PDB file of C-alpha atoms in Angstrom:
ATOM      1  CA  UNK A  18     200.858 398.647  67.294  1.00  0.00           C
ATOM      2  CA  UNK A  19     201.685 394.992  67.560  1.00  0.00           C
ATOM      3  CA  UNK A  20     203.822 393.098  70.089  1.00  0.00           C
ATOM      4  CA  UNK A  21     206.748 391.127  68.736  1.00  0.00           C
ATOM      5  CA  UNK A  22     209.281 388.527  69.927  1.00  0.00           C
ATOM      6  CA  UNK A  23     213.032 388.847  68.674  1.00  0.00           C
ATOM      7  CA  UNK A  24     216.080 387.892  69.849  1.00  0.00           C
ATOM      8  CA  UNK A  25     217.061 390.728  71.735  1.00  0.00           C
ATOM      9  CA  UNK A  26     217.504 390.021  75.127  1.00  0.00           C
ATOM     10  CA  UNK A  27     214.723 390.696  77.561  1.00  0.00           C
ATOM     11  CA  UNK A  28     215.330 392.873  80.981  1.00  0.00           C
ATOM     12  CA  UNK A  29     215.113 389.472  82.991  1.00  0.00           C
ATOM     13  CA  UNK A  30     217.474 386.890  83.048  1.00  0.00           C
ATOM     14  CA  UNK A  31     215.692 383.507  84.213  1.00  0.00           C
ATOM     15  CA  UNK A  32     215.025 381.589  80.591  1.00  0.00           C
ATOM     16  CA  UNK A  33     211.535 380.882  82.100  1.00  0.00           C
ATOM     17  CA  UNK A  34     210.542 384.352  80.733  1.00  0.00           C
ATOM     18  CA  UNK A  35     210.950 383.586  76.927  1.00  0.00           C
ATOM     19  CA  UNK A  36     208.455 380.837  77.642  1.00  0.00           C
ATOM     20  CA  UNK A  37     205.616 383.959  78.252  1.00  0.00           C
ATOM     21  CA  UNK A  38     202.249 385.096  76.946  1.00  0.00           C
ATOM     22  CA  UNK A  39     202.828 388.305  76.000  1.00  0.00           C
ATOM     23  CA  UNK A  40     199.496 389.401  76.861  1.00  0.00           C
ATOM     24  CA  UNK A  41     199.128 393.233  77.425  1.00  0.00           C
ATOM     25  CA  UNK A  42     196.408 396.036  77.345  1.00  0.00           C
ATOM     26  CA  UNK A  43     192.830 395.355  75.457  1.00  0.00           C
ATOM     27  CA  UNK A  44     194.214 392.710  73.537  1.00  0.00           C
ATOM     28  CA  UNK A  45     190.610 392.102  71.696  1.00  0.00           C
ATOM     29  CA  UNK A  46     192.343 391.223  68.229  1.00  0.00           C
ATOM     30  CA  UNK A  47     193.337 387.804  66.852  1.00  0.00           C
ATOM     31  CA  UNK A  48     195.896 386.387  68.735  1.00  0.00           C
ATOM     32  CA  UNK A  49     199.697 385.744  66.688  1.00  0.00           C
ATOM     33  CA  UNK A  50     202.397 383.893  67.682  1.00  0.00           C
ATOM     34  CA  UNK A  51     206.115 384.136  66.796  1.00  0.00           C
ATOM     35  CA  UNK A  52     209.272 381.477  66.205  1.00  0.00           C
ATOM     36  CA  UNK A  53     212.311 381.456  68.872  1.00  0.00           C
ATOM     37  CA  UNK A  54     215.373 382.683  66.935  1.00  0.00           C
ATOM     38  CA  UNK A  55     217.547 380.440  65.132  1.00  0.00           C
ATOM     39  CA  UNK A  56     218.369 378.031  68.309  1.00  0.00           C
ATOM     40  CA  UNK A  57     215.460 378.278  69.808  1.00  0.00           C
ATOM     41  CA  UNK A  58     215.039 380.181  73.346  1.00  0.00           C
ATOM     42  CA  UNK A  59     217.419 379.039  76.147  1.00  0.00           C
ATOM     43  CA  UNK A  60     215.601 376.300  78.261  1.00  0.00           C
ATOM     44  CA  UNK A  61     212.656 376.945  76.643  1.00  0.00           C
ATOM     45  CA  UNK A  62     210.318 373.669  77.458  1.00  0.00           C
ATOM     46  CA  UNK A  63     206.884 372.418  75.896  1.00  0.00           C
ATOM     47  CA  UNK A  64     203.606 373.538  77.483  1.00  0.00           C
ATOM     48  CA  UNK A  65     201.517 371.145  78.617  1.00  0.00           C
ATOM     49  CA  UNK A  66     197.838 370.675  77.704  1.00  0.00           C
ATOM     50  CA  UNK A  67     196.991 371.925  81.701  1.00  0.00           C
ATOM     51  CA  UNK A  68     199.874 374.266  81.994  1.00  0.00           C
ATOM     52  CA  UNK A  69     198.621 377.265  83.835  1.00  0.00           C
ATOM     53  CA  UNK A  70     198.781 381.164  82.975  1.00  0.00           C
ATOM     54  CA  UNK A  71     199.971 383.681  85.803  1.00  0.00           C
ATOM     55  CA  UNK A  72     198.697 387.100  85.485  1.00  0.00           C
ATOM     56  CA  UNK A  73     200.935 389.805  86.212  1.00  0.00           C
ATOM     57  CA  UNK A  74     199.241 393.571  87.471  1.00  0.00           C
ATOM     58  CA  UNK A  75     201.404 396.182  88.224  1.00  0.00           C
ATOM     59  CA  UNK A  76     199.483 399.073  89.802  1.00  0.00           C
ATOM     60  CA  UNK A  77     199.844 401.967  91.079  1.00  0.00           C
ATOM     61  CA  UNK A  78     196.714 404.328  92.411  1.00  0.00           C
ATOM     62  CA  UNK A  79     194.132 402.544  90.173  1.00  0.00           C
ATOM     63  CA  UNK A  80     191.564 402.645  93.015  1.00  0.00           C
ATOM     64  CA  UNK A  81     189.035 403.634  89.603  1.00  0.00           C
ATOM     65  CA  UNK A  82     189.930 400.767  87.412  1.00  0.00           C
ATOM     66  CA  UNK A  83     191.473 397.766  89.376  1.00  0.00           C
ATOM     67  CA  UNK A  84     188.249 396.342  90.525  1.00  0.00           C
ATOM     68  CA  UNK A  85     186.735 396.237  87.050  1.00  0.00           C
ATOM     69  CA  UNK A  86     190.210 394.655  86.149  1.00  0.00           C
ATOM     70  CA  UNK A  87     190.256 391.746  88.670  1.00  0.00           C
ATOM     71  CA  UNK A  88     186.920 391.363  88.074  1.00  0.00           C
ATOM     72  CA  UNK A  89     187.016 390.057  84.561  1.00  0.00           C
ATOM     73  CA  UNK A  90     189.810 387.938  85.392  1.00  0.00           C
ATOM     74  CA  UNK A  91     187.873 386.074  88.053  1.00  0.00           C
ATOM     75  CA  UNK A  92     185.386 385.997  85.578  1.00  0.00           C
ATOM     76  CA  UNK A  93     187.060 384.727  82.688  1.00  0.00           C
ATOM     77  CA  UNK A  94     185.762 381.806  80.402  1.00  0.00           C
ATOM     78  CA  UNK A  95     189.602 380.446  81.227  1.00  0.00           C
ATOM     79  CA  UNK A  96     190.801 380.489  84.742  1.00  0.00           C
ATOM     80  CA  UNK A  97     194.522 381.876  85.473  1.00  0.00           C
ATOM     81  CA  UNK A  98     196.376 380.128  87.582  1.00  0.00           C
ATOM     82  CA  UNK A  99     197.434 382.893  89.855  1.00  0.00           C
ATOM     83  CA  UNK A 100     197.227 386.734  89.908  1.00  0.00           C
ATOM     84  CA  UNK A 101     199.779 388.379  91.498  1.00  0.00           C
ATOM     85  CA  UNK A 102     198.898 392.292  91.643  1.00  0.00           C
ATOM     86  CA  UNK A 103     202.030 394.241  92.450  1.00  0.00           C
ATOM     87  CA  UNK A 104     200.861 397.689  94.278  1.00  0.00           C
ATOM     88  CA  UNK A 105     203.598 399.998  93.211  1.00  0.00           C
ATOM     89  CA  UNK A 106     203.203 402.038  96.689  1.00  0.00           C
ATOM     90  CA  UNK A 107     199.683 403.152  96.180  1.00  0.00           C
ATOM     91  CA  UNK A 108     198.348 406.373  98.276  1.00  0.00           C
ATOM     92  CA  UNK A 109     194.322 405.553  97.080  1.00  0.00           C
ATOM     93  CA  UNK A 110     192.367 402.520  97.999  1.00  0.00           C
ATOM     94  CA  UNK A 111     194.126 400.243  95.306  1.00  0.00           C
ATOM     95  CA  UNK A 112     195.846 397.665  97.862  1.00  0.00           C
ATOM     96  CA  UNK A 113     192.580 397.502  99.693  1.00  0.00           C
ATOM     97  CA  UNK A 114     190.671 396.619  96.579  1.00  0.00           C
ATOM     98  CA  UNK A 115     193.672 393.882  95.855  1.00  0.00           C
ATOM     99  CA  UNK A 116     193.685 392.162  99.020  1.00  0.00           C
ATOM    100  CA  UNK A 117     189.405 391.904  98.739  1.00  0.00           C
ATOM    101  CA  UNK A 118     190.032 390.049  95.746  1.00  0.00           C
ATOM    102  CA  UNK A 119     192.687 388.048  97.564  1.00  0.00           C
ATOM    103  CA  UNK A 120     190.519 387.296 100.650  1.00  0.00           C
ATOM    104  CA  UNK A 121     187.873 386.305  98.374  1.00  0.00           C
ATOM    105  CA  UNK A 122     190.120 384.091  95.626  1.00  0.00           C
ATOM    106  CA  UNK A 123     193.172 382.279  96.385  1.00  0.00           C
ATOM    107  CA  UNK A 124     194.048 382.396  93.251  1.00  0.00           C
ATOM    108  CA  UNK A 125     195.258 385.926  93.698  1.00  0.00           C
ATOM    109  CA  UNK A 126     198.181 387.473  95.721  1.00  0.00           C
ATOM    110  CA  UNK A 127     198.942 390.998  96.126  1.00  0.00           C
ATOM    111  CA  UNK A 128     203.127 392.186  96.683  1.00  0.00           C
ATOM    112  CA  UNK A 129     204.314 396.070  97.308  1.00  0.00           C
ATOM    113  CA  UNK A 130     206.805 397.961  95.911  1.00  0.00           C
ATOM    114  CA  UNK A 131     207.967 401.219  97.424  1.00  0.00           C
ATOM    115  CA  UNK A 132     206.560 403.518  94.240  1.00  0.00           C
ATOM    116  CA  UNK A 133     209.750 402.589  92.060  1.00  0.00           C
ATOM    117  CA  UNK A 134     207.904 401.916  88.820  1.00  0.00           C
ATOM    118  CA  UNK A 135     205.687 399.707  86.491  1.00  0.00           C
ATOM    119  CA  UNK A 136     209.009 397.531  85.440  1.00  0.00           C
ATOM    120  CA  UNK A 137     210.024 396.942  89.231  1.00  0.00           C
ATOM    121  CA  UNK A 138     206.278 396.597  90.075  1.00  0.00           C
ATOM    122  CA  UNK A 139     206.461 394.012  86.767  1.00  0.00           C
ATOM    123  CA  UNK A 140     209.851 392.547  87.991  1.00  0.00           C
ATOM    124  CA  UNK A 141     208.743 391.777  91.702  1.00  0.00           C
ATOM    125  CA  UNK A 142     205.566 390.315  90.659  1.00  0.00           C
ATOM    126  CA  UNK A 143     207.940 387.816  88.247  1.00  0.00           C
ATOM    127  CA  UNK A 144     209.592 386.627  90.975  1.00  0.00           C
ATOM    128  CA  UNK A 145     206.282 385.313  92.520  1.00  0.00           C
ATOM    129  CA  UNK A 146     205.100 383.541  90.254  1.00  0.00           C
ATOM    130  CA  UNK A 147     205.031 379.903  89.772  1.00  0.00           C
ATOM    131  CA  UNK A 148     203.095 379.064  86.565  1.00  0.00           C
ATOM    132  CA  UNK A 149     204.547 377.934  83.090  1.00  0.00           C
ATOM    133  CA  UNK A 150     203.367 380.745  81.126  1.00  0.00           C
ATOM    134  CA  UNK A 151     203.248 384.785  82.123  1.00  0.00           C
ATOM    135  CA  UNK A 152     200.896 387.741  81.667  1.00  0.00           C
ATOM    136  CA  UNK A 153     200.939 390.680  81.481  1.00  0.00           C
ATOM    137  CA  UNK A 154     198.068 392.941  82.255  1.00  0.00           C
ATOM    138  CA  UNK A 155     197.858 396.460  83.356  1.00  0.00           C
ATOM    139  CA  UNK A 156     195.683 397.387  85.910  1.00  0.00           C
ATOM    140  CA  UNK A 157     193.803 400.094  83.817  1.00  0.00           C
ATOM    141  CA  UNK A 158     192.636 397.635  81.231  1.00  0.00           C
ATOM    142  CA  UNK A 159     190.940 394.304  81.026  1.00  0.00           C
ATOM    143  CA  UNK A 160     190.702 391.177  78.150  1.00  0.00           C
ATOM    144  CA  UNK A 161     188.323 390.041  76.063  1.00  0.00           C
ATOM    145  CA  UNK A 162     186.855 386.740  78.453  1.00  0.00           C
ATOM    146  CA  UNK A 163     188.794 384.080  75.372  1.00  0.00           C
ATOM    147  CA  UNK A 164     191.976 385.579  75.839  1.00  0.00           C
ATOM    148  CA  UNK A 165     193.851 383.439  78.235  1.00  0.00           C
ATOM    149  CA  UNK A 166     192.179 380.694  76.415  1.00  0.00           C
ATOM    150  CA  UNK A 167     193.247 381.837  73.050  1.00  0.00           C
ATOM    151  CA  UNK A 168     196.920 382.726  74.286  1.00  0.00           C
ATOM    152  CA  UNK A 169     196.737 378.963  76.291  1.00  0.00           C
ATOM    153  CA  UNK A 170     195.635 377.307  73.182  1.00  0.00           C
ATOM    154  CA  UNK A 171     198.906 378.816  71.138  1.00  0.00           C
ATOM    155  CA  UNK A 172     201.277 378.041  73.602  1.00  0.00           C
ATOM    156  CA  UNK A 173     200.591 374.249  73.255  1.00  0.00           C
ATOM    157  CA  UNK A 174     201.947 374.142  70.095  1.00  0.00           C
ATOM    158  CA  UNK A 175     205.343 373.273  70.050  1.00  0.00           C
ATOM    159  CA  UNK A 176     207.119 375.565  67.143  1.00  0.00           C
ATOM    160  CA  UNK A 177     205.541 378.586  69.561  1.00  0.00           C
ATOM    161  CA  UNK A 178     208.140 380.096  71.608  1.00  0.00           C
ATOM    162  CA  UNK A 179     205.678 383.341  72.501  1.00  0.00           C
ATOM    163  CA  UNK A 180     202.536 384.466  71.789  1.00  0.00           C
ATOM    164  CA  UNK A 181     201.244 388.151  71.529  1.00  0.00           C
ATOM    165  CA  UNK A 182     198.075 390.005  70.650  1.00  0.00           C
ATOM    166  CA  UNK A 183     197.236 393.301  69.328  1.00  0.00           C
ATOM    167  CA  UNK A 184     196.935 396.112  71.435  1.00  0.00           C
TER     168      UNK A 184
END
């Protein structure tokens, strides 16, 4: 399947959001972008050359695959500018492996929901960040180490209202 950007209105209402890297699970193929709708996207703004990334990482009991997750972010070739990990009221060891990261990188952050869901997990998290572009990445997966690079490097261009990868 391949990610898309339309018109239709997305389940968040702050016009930052069109401005996102739609970046989800083992995105490993070529990276594609898409045009705003006629218009453009409401208060859509250029990226700059340095604009940063968040990461998004809803999770919920992923004590078996969060580490490896975080991991390669840390380790990417492009550094995001902040993770926030949104522990969707974990009963495993998946906060605790969030808040090592976060003791140990200040890039990330780690927020709790009360077990509600991936899209409030994914909604909270939102609301945290700070960055000019958004993330998404679950915390069962990981990226190739190009990827926020790749997605970075489309998002400068100024007929790019989103950018998506296959998945």
């Amino acid at each position: 399947a391949r990610g898309t950007a339309t018109g239709l209105p997305m389940p968040f209402s702050p016009p930052w959001v069109w401005q996102l890297a739609q970046c989800w699970a083992k995105s490993f193929g070529p990276c594609k972008s898409a045009k705003a709708p006629a218009g453009g996207m409401p208060g859509a703004a250029p990226v700059s050359e340095g604009a940063a990334i968040d990461v998004v990482v809803p999770a919920r009991n992923a004590e078996a695959t969060l580490g490896r997750c975080l991991g390669a972010l840390r380790d990417a070739g492009f550094a995001p500018g902040e993770v926030i990990v949104a522990d969707d009221g974990s009963t495993d060891g998946t906060r605790a492996i969030a808040e090592r990261h976060a003791d140990r990188d200040l890039r990330f952050r780690v927020v709790g929901t009360p077990g509600r869901g991936p899209s409030a997990a994914r909604n909270l998290a939102l609301t945290e960040t700070s960055g000019a572009l958004i993330a998404f990445l679950d915390a069962d997966d990981t990226w190739a180490p190009t990827k926020l690079a790749d997605m970075a490097r489309l998002m400068r261009d100024p007929s790019v209202d989103a950018a998506y990868a296959r998945i």
